[in-house]
């Protein structure tokens, strides 16, 4: 079943409920970047977030730069954002909070 593409107001509301994810209005994606304490930790995060995505059948774009990992989400099927992206974002935040909290050095952008 196809998920419904969210409109601008729905997106604003959903982003506001997330922790430090940012909306890119040019690409219609949401993203968050973590810097971890080491490259192996960043790779462990990649593996675990990947496994989580596979369970949810919703797949992020990952950008790895040494200890830093950027995760970008959108729903390819509708070329926009759906509730699936926000569920996955929440699930990834939960993964970091439960498995990696001692190993995060920063998130970008810093909380305002
Ligand atoms: N992941 C993401 N991020 N967007 C999608 O539209 C998408 C996906 N579609 N994972 C899924 C798989 C789809 O191809 C299958 C058939 O459910």
mmCIF file of N, CA and C and ligand atoms in Angstrom:
data_model
loop_
_atom_site.group_PDB
_atom_site.id
_atom_site.type_symbol
_atom_site.label_atom_id
_atom_site.label_comp_id
_atom_site.label_asym_id
_atom_site.label_seq_id
_atom_site.Cartn_x
_atom_site.Cartn_y
_atom_site.Cartn_z
ATOM 1 N N UNK A 1 0.846 -1.198 0.000
ATOM 2 C CA UNK A 1 0.000 0.000 0.000
ATOM 3 C C UNK A 1 0.878 1.243 0.000
ATOM 4 N N UNK A 2 0.501 2.187 -0.816
ATOM 5 C CA UNK A 2 1.246 3.432 -0.935
ATOM 6 C C UNK A 2 0.910 4.356 0.219
ATOM 7 N N UNK A 3 1.919 4.993 0.806
ATOM 8 C CA UNK A 3 1.668 5.967 1.868
ATOM 9 C C UNK A 3 1.352 7.315 1.215
ATOM 10 N N UNK A 4 0.539 8.100 1.885
ATOM 11 C CA UNK A 4 0.136 9.412 1.375
ATOM 12 C C UNK A 4 1.255 10.426 1.500
ATOM 13 N N UNK A 5 1.467 11.174 0.465
ATOM 14 C CA UNK A 5 2.438 12.276 0.504
ATOM 15 C C UNK A 5 1.894 13.366 1.428
ATOM 16 N N UNK A 6 2.722 13.843 2.339
ATOM 17 C CA UNK A 6 2.285 14.879 3.281
ATOM 18 C C UNK A 6 2.388 16.258 2.627
ATOM 19 N N UNK A 7 1.499 17.164 3.028
ATOM 20 C CA UNK A 7 1.592 18.538 2.517
ATOM 21 C C UNK A 7 2.502 19.369 3.427
ATOM 22 N N UNK A 8 2.773 20.599 3.003
ATOM 23 C CA UNK A 8 3.763 21.432 3.703
ATOM 24 C C UNK A 8 3.419 21.623 5.179
ATOM 25 N N UNK A 9 2.146 21.829 5.480
ATOM 26 C CA UNK A 9 1.732 22.058 6.878
ATOM 27 C C UNK A 9 1.922 20.789 7.704
ATOM 28 N N UNK A 10 1.577 19.663 7.133
ATOM 29 C CA UNK A 10 1.750 18.382 7.836
ATOM 30 C C UNK A 10 3.234 18.091 8.080
ATOM 31 N N UNK A 11 4.053 18.457 7.107
ATOM 32 C CA UNK A 11 5.498 18.239 7.249
ATOM 33 C C UNK A 11 6.060 19.107 8.376
ATOM 34 N N UNK A 12 5.672 20.385 8.377
ATOM 35 C CA UNK A 12 6.154 21.302 9.430
ATOM 36 C C UNK A 12 5.808 20.760 10.812
ATOM 37 N N UNK A 13 4.587 20.283 10.947
ATOM 38 C CA UNK A 13 4.117 19.772 12.231
ATOM 39 C C UNK A 13 4.905 18.527 12.641
ATOM 40 N N UNK A 14 5.144 17.645 11.680
ATOM 41 C CA UNK A 14 5.855 16.393 11.986
ATOM 42 C C UNK A 14 7.328 16.659 12.310
ATOM 43 N N UNK A 15 7.954 17.591 11.584
ATOM 44 C CA UNK A 15 9.366 17.911 11.843
ATOM 45 C C UNK A 15 9.519 18.504 13.245
ATOM 46 N N UNK A 16 8.545 19.341 13.625
ATOM 47 C CA UNK A 16 8.609 19.994 14.940
ATOM 48 C C UNK A 16 8.580 18.980 16.080
ATOM 49 N N UNK A 17 7.997 17.816 15.835
ATOM 50 C CA UNK A 17 7.921 16.776 16.874
ATOM 51 C C UNK A 17 9.201 15.966 16.976
ATOM 52 N N UNK A 18 10.054 16.067 15.962
ATOM 53 C CA UNK A 18 11.310 15.309 15.978
ATOM 54 C C UNK A 18 12.381 16.079 16.732
ATOM 55 N N UNK A 19 13.451 15.369 17.071
ATOM 56 C CA UNK A 19 14.560 15.978 17.788
ATOM 57 C C UNK A 19 15.714 16.259 16.819
ATOM 58 N N UNK A 20 15.834 17.539 16.420
ATOM 59 C CA UNK A 20 16.995 18.014 15.663
ATOM 60 C C UNK A 20 17.119 17.455 14.249
ATOM 61 N N UNK A 21 16.023 16.962 13.696
ATOM 62 C CA UNK A 21 16.018 16.639 12.267
ATOM 63 C C UNK A 21 15.707 17.933 11.522
ATOM 64 N N UNK A 22 16.310 18.119 10.357
ATOM 65 C CA UNK A 22 16.046 19.335 9.595
ATOM 66 C C UNK A 22 15.406 18.989 8.255
ATOM 67 N N UNK A 23 14.550 19.895 7.832
ATOM 68 C CA UNK A 23 13.839 19.744 6.564
ATOM 69 C C UNK A 23 14.609 20.477 5.488
ATOM 70 N N UNK A 24 14.846 19.795 4.370
ATOM 71 C CA UNK A 24 15.410 20.457 3.198
ATOM 72 C C UNK A 24 14.265 20.644 2.213
ATOM 73 N N UNK A 25 13.833 21.895 2.066
ATOM 74 C CA UNK A 25 12.639 22.140 1.242
ATOM 75 C C UNK A 25 12.964 22.059 -0.252
ATOM 76 N N UNK A 26 14.245 22.119 -0.621
ATOM 77 C CA UNK A 26 14.606 21.966 -2.044
ATOM 78 C C UNK A 26 14.425 20.525 -2.498
ATOM 79 N N UNK A 27 14.874 19.600 -1.637
ATOM 80 C CA UNK A 27 14.835 18.182 -2.035
ATOM 81 C C UNK A 27 13.648 17.443 -1.421
ATOM 82 N N UNK A 28 12.905 18.123 -0.522
ATOM 83 C CA UNK A 28 11.793 17.450 0.161
ATOM 84 C C UNK A 28 12.258 16.234 0.938
ATOM 85 N N UNK A 29 13.308 16.433 1.706
ATOM 86 C CA UNK A 29 13.868 15.355 2.523
ATOM 87 C C UNK A 29 14.057 15.865 3.944
ATOM 88 N N UNK A 30 14.162 14.937 4.890
ATOM 89 C CA UNK A 30 14.580 15.309 6.243
ATOM 90 C C UNK A 30 15.918 14.635 6.513
ATOM 91 N N UNK A 31 16.750 15.308 7.314
ATOM 92 C CA UNK A 31 18.073 14.754 7.556
ATOM 93 C C UNK A 31 18.570 15.082 8.949
ATOM 94 N N UNK A 32 19.490 14.253 9.402
ATOM 95 C CA UNK A 32 20.151 14.476 10.680
ATOM 96 C C UNK A 32 21.548 13.880 10.585
ATOM 97 N N UNK A 33 22.489 14.533 11.260
ATOM 98 C CA UNK A 33 23.878 14.077 11.244
ATOM 99 C C UNK A 33 24.355 13.849 12.665
ATOM 100 N N UNK A 34 25.002 12.721 12.874
ATOM 101 C CA UNK A 34 25.610 12.423 14.170
ATOM 102 C C UNK A 34 27.113 12.302 13.993
ATOM 103 N N UNK A 35 27.851 12.789 14.980
ATOM 104 C CA UNK A 35 29.278 12.487 15.044
ATOM 105 C C UNK A 35 29.485 11.559 16.232
ATOM 106 N N UNK A 36 30.077 10.411 15.976
ATOM 107 C CA UNK A 36 30.299 9.401 17.001
ATOM 108 C C UNK A 36 31.746 9.459 17.503
ATOM 109 N N UNK A 37 32.025 8.662 18.519
ATOM 110 C CA UNK A 37 33.343 8.718 19.148
ATOM 111 C C UNK A 37 34.441 8.030 18.339
ATOM 112 N N UNK A 38 34.047 7.218 17.358
ATOM 113 C CA UNK A 38 35.052 6.510 16.562
ATOM 114 C C UNK A 38 34.428 6.028 15.256
ATOM 115 N N UNK A 39 35.274 5.652 14.327
ATOM 116 C CA UNK A 39 34.792 5.083 13.067
ATOM 117 C C UNK A 39 34.071 3.751 13.289
ATOM 118 N N UNK A 40 34.593 2.836 14.130
ATOM 119 C CA UNK A 40 33.834 1.603 14.369
ATOM 120 C C UNK A 40 32.433 1.854 14.935
ATOM 121 N N UNK A 41 32.287 2.857 15.796
ATOM 122 C CA UNK A 41 30.954 3.167 16.313
ATOM 123 C C UNK A 41 30.046 3.651 15.184
ATOM 124 N N UNK A 42 30.588 4.504 14.328
ATOM 125 C CA UNK A 42 29.789 4.998 13.190
ATOM 126 C C UNK A 42 29.337 3.829 12.316
ATOM 127 N N UNK A 43 30.217 2.846 12.123
ATOM 128 C CA UNK A 43 29.867 1.680 11.305
ATOM 129 C C UNK A 43 28.865 0.769 12.019
ATOM 130 N N UNK A 44 28.951 0.698 13.348
ATOM 131 C CA UNK A 44 27.961 -0.082 14.106
ATOM 132 C C UNK A 44 26.589 0.572 13.986
ATOM 133 N N UNK A 45 26.588 1.904 14.050
ATOM 134 C CA UNK A 45 25.326 2.637 13.860
ATOM 135 C C UNK A 45 24.765 2.362 12.457
ATOM 136 N N UNK A 46 25.619 2.414 11.459
ATOM 137 C CA UNK A 46 25.198 2.156 10.070
ATOM 138 C C UNK A 46 24.529 0.778 9.968
ATOM 139 N N UNK A 47 25.191 -0.224 10.555
ATOM 140 C CA UNK A 47 24.670 -1.597 10.474
ATOM 141 C C UNK A 47 23.326 -1.718 11.203
ATOM 142 N N UNK A 48 23.250 -1.131 12.386
ATOM 143 C CA UNK A 48 22.016 -1.285 13.181
ATOM 144 C C UNK A 48 20.868 -0.455 12.611
ATOM 145 N N UNK A 49 21.178 0.748 12.156
ATOM 146 C CA UNK A 49 20.128 1.569 11.529
ATOM 147 C C UNK A 49 19.684 0.913 10.221
ATOM 148 N N UNK A 50 20.621 0.286 9.519
ATOM 149 C CA UNK A 50 20.279 -0.436 8.288
ATOM 150 C C UNK A 50 19.354 -1.610 8.568
ATOM 151 N N UNK A 51 19.644 -2.355 9.617
ATOM 152 C CA UNK A 51 18.800 -3.497 9.987
ATOM 153 C C UNK A 51 17.402 -3.027 10.385
ATOM 154 N N UNK A 52 17.366 -1.923 11.106
ATOM 155 C CA UNK A 52 16.085 -1.336 11.513
ATOM 156 C C UNK A 52 15.272 -0.927 10.274
ATOM 157 N N UNK A 53 15.942 -0.281 9.334
ATOM 158 C CA UNK A 53 15.279 0.149 8.100
ATOM 159 C C UNK A 53 14.730 -1.057 7.335
ATOM 160 N N UNK A 54 15.489 -2.115 7.314
ATOM 161 C CA UNK A 54 15.036 -3.311 6.588
ATOM 162 C C UNK A 54 13.795 -3.905 7.259
ATOM 163 N N UNK A 55 13.786 -3.895 8.595
ATOM 164 C CA UNK A 55 12.597 -4.382 9.324
ATOM 165 C C UNK A 55 11.373 -3.536 9.004
ATOM 166 N N UNK A 56 11.582 -2.217 8.897
ATOM 167 C CA UNK A 56 10.461 -1.312 8.612
ATOM 168 C C UNK A 56 10.169 -1.222 7.108
ATOM 169 N N UNK A 57 11.019 -1.842 6.304
ATOM 170 C CA UNK A 57 10.903 -1.771 4.843
ATOM 171 C C UNK A 57 10.863 -0.321 4.353
ATOM 172 N N UNK A 58 11.744 0.496 4.951
ATOM 173 C CA UNK A 58 11.871 1.888 4.529
ATOM 174 C C UNK A 58 13.341 2.246 4.666
ATOM 175 N N UNK A 59 13.939 2.768 3.589
ATOM 176 C CA UNK A 59 15.395 2.721 3.493
ATOM 177 C C UNK A 59 16.021 4.098 3.368
ATOM 178 N N UNK A 60 16.901 4.447 4.277
ATOM 179 C CA UNK A 60 17.533 5.776 4.254
ATOM 180 C C UNK A 60 18.658 5.872 3.231
ATOM 181 N N UNK A 61 19.039 7.108 2.981
ATOM 182 C CA UNK A 61 20.326 7.382 2.351
ATOM 183 C C UNK A 61 21.299 7.670 3.488
ATOM 184 N N UNK A 62 22.442 7.017 3.475
ATOM 185 C CA UNK A 62 23.477 7.230 4.490
ATOM 186 C C UNK A 62 24.691 7.871 3.831
ATOM 187 N N UNK A 63 25.252 8.858 4.505
ATOM 188 C CA UNK A 63 26.526 9.414 4.050
ATOM 189 C C UNK A 63 27.524 9.274 5.196
ATOM 190 N N UNK A 64 28.573 8.529 4.931
ATOM 191 C CA UNK A 64 29.588 8.254 5.948
ATOM 192 C C UNK A 64 30.824 9.096 5.689
ATOM 193 N N UNK A 65 31.248 9.850 6.696
ATOM 194 C CA UNK A 65 32.493 10.623 6.604
ATOM 195 C C UNK A 65 33.268 10.417 7.899
ATOM 196 N N UNK A 66 34.073 9.377 7.935
ATOM 197 C CA UNK A 66 34.861 9.016 9.122
ATOM 198 C C UNK A 66 33.928 8.770 10.315
ATOM 199 N N UNK A 67 33.937 9.614 11.342
ATOM 200 C CA UNK A 67 33.095 9.357 12.518
ATOM 201 C C UNK A 67 31.687 9.940 12.362
ATOM 202 N N UNK A 68 31.446 10.606 11.244
ATOM 203 C CA UNK A 68 30.176 11.301 11.044
ATOM 204 C C UNK A 68 29.271 10.488 10.123
ATOM 205 N N UNK A 69 27.996 10.443 10.463
ATOM 206 C CA UNK A 69 27.012 9.767 9.615
ATOM 207 C C UNK A 69 25.835 10.706 9.389
ATOM 208 N N UNK A 70 25.551 10.976 8.119
ATOM 209 C CA UNK A 70 24.339 11.741 7.799
ATOM 210 C C UNK A 70 23.270 10.772 7.296
ATOM 211 N N UNK A 71 22.073 10.937 7.811
ATOM 212 C CA UNK A 71 20.945 10.114 7.376
ATOM 213 C C UNK A 71 19.922 11.034 6.737
ATOM 214 N N UNK A 72 19.524 10.677 5.523
ATOM 215 C CA UNK A 72 18.516 11.483 4.825
ATOM 216 C C UNK A 72 17.354 10.578 4.442
ATOM 217 N N UNK A 73 16.156 11.065 4.690
ATOM 218 C CA UNK A 73 14.958 10.253 4.483
ATOM 219 C C UNK A 73 13.971 10.932 3.544
ATOM 220 N N UNK A 74 13.405 10.120 2.677
ATOM 221 C CA UNK A 74 12.238 10.520 1.887
ATOM 222 C C UNK A 74 11.610 9.242 1.350
ATOM 223 N N UNK A 75 10.423 9.393 0.801
ATOM 224 C CA UNK A 75 9.729 8.223 0.257
ATOM 225 C C UNK A 75 9.820 8.275 -1.260
ATOM 226 N N UNK A 76 10.650 7.413 -1.791
ATOM 227 C CA UNK A 76 10.940 7.423 -3.227
ATOM 228 C C UNK A 76 9.652 7.214 -4.028
ATOM 229 N N UNK A 77 8.793 6.336 -3.511
ATOM 230 C CA UNK A 77 7.560 5.981 -4.232
ATOM 231 C C UNK A 77 6.689 7.192 -4.534
ATOM 232 N N UNK A 78 6.717 8.221 -3.672
ATOM 233 C CA UNK A 78 5.880 9.409 -3.914
ATOM 234 C C UNK A 78 6.731 10.651 -4.175
ATOM 235 N N UNK A 79 8.058 10.459 -4.183
ATOM 236 C CA UNK A 79 8.980 11.576 -4.374
ATOM 237 C C UNK A 79 8.683 12.711 -3.393
ATOM 238 N N UNK A 80 8.533 12.347 -2.128
ATOM 239 C CA UNK A 80 8.243 13.333 -1.092
ATOM 240 C C UNK A 80 8.276 12.654 0.260
ATOM 241 N N UNK A 81 7.700 13.329 1.241
ATOM 242 C CA UNK A 81 7.709 12.807 2.613
ATOM 243 C C UNK A 81 6.351 12.212 2.958
ATOM 244 N N UNK A 82 6.408 11.089 3.669
ATOM 245 C CA UNK A 82 5.193 10.430 4.164
ATOM 246 C C UNK A 82 5.396 10.117 5.645
ATOM 247 N N UNK A 83 4.360 9.592 6.283
ATOM 248 C CA UNK A 83 4.490 9.229 7.696
ATOM 249 C C UNK A 83 5.579 8.187 7.899
ATOM 250 N N UNK A 84 5.892 7.403 6.870
ATOM 251 C CA UNK A 84 6.941 6.378 6.990
ATOM 252 C C UNK A 84 8.293 7.001 7.316
ATOM 253 N N UNK A 85 8.562 8.179 6.746
ATOM 254 C CA UNK A 85 9.838 8.855 7.012
ATOM 255 C C UNK A 85 9.918 9.305 8.461
ATOM 256 N N UNK A 86 8.801 9.762 8.987
ATOM 257 C CA UNK A 86 8.806 10.249 10.363
ATOM 258 C C UNK A 86 8.848 9.092 11.357
ATOM 259 N N UNK A 87 8.245 7.973 10.995
ATOM 260 C CA UNK A 87 8.356 6.780 11.840
ATOM 261 C C UNK A 87 9.785 6.276 11.877
ATOM 262 N N UNK A 88 10.423 6.260 10.719
ATOM 263 C CA UNK A 88 11.813 5.797 10.684
ATOM 264 C C UNK A 88 12.729 6.761 11.441
ATOM 265 N N UNK A 89 12.520 8.061 11.275
ATOM 266 C CA UNK A 89 13.337 9.046 12.005
ATOM 267 C C UNK A 89 13.214 8.826 13.511
ATOM 268 N N UNK A 90 11.995 8.616 13.981
ATOM 269 C CA UNK A 90 11.760 8.385 15.412
ATOM 270 C C UNK A 90 12.438 7.092 15.860
ATOM 271 N N UNK A 91 12.360 6.073 15.029
ATOM 272 C CA UNK A 91 12.974 4.779 15.363
ATOM 273 C C UNK A 91 14.506 4.898 15.416
ATOM 274 N N UNK A 92 15.087 5.668 14.506
ATOM 275 C CA UNK A 92 16.547 5.850 14.516
ATOM 276 C C UNK A 92 16.968 6.643 15.757
ATOM 277 N N UNK A 93 16.198 7.677 16.105
ATOM 278 C CA UNK A 93 16.500 8.423 17.335
ATOM 279 C C UNK A 93 16.436 7.502 18.557
ATOM 280 N N UNK A 94 15.456 6.607 18.560
ATOM 281 C CA UNK A 94 15.320 5.657 19.669
ATOM 282 C C UNK A 94 16.521 4.707 19.710
ATOM 283 N N UNK A 95 16.947 4.245 18.560
ATOM 284 C CA UNK A 95 18.136 3.383 18.485
ATOM 285 C C UNK A 95 19.359 4.100 19.068
ATOM 286 N N UNK A 96 19.554 5.349 18.661
ATOM 287 C CA UNK A 96 20.717 6.104 19.163
ATOM 288 C C UNK A 96 20.606 6.293 20.678
ATOM 289 N N UNK A 97 19.411 6.627 21.133
ATOM 290 C CA UNK A 97 19.229 6.869 22.574
ATOM 291 C C UNK A 97 19.492 5.603 23.395
ATOM 292 N N UNK A 98 19.095 4.463 22.871
ATOM 293 C CA UNK A 98 19.221 3.225 23.651
ATOM 294 C C UNK A 98 20.573 2.560 23.475
ATOM 295 N N UNK A 99 21.173 2.647 22.285
ATOM 296 C CA UNK A 99 22.397 1.882 22.011
ATOM 297 C C UNK A 99 23.663 2.732 21.899
ATOM 298 N N UNK A 100 23.505 4.022 21.611
ATOM 299 C CA UNK A 100 24.702 4.814 21.276
ATOM 300 C C UNK A 100 24.847 6.093 22.105
ATOM 301 N N UNK A 101 24.006 6.283 23.117
ATOM 302 C CA UNK A 101 23.985 7.584 23.791
ATOM 303 C C UNK A 101 25.344 7.979 24.377
ATOM 304 N N UNK A 102 26.119 6.998 24.841
ATOM 305 C CA UNK A 102 27.430 7.307 25.417
ATOM 306 C C UNK A 102 28.476 7.573 24.342
ATOM 307 N N UNK A 103 28.114 7.327 23.106
ATOM 308 C CA UNK A 103 29.102 7.360 22.026
ATOM 309 C C UNK A 103 28.846 8.462 20.990
ATOM 310 N N UNK A 104 27.830 9.309 21.273
ATOM 311 C CA UNK A 104 27.565 10.439 20.377
ATOM 312 C C UNK A 104 28.385 11.624 20.851
ATOM 313 N N UNK A 105 29.103 12.241 19.943
ATOM 314 C CA UNK A 105 29.873 13.437 20.286
ATOM 315 C C UNK A 105 29.094 14.702 19.949
ATOM 316 N N UNK A 106 28.354 14.681 18.863
ATOM 317 C CA UNK A 106 27.511 15.840 18.546
ATOM 318 C C UNK A 106 26.486 15.469 17.491
ATOM 319 N N UNK A 107 25.465 16.319 17.404
ATOM 320 C CA UNK A 107 24.529 16.229 16.289
ATOM 321 C C UNK A 107 24.557 17.582 15.603
ATOM 322 N N UNK A 108 24.314 17.576 14.315
ATOM 323 C CA UNK A 108 24.310 18.823 13.547
ATOM 324 C C UNK A 108 22.951 18.981 12.900
ATOM 325 N N UNK A 109 22.416 20.165 12.814
ATOM 326 C CA UNK A 109 22.968 21.353 13.447
ATOM 327 C C UNK A 109 22.771 21.273 14.958
ATOM 328 N N UNK A 110 23.587 21.992 15.733
ATOM 329 C CA UNK A 110 23.400 21.977 17.174
ATOM 330 C C UNK A 110 22.008 22.481 17.535
ATOM 331 N N UNK A 111 21.469 22.005 18.634
ATOM 332 C CA UNK A 111 20.138 22.434 19.051
ATOM 333 C C UNK A 111 20.134 23.949 19.234
ATOM 334 N N UNK A 112 19.088 24.588 18.724
ATOM 335 C CA UNK A 112 19.010 26.058 18.822
ATOM 336 C C UNK A 112 18.710 26.472 20.261
HETATM 337 N N1 LIG B 1 12.325 3.260 1.177
HETATM 338 C C1 LIG B 1 12.174 4.548 0.997
HETATM 339 N N2 LIG B 1 12.928 5.407 1.686
HETATM 340 N N3 LIG B 1 11.251 5.015 0.148
HETATM 341 C C2 LIG B 1 10.449 4.199 -0.561
HETATM 342 O O1 LIG B 1 9.614 4.668 -1.317
HETATM 343 C C3 LIG B 1 10.599 2.812 -0.376
HETATM 344 C C4 LIG B 1 11.592 2.371 0.521
HETATM 345 N N4 LIG B 1 9.834 1.960 -0.976
HETATM 346 N N5 LIG B 1 11.793 1.073 0.714
HETATM 347 C C5 LIG B 1 9.761 0.616 -0.590
HETATM 348 C C6 LIG B 1 11.058 0.083 -0.071
HETATM 349 C C7 LIG B 1 9.159 -0.156 -1.739
HETATM 350 O O2 LIG B 1 10.050 -0.177 -2.833
HETATM 351 C C8 LIG B 1 8.727 -1.549 -1.376
HETATM 352 C C9 LIG B 1 8.046 -2.214 -2.537
HETATM 353 O O3 LIG B 1 7.897 -1.499 -0.266
#
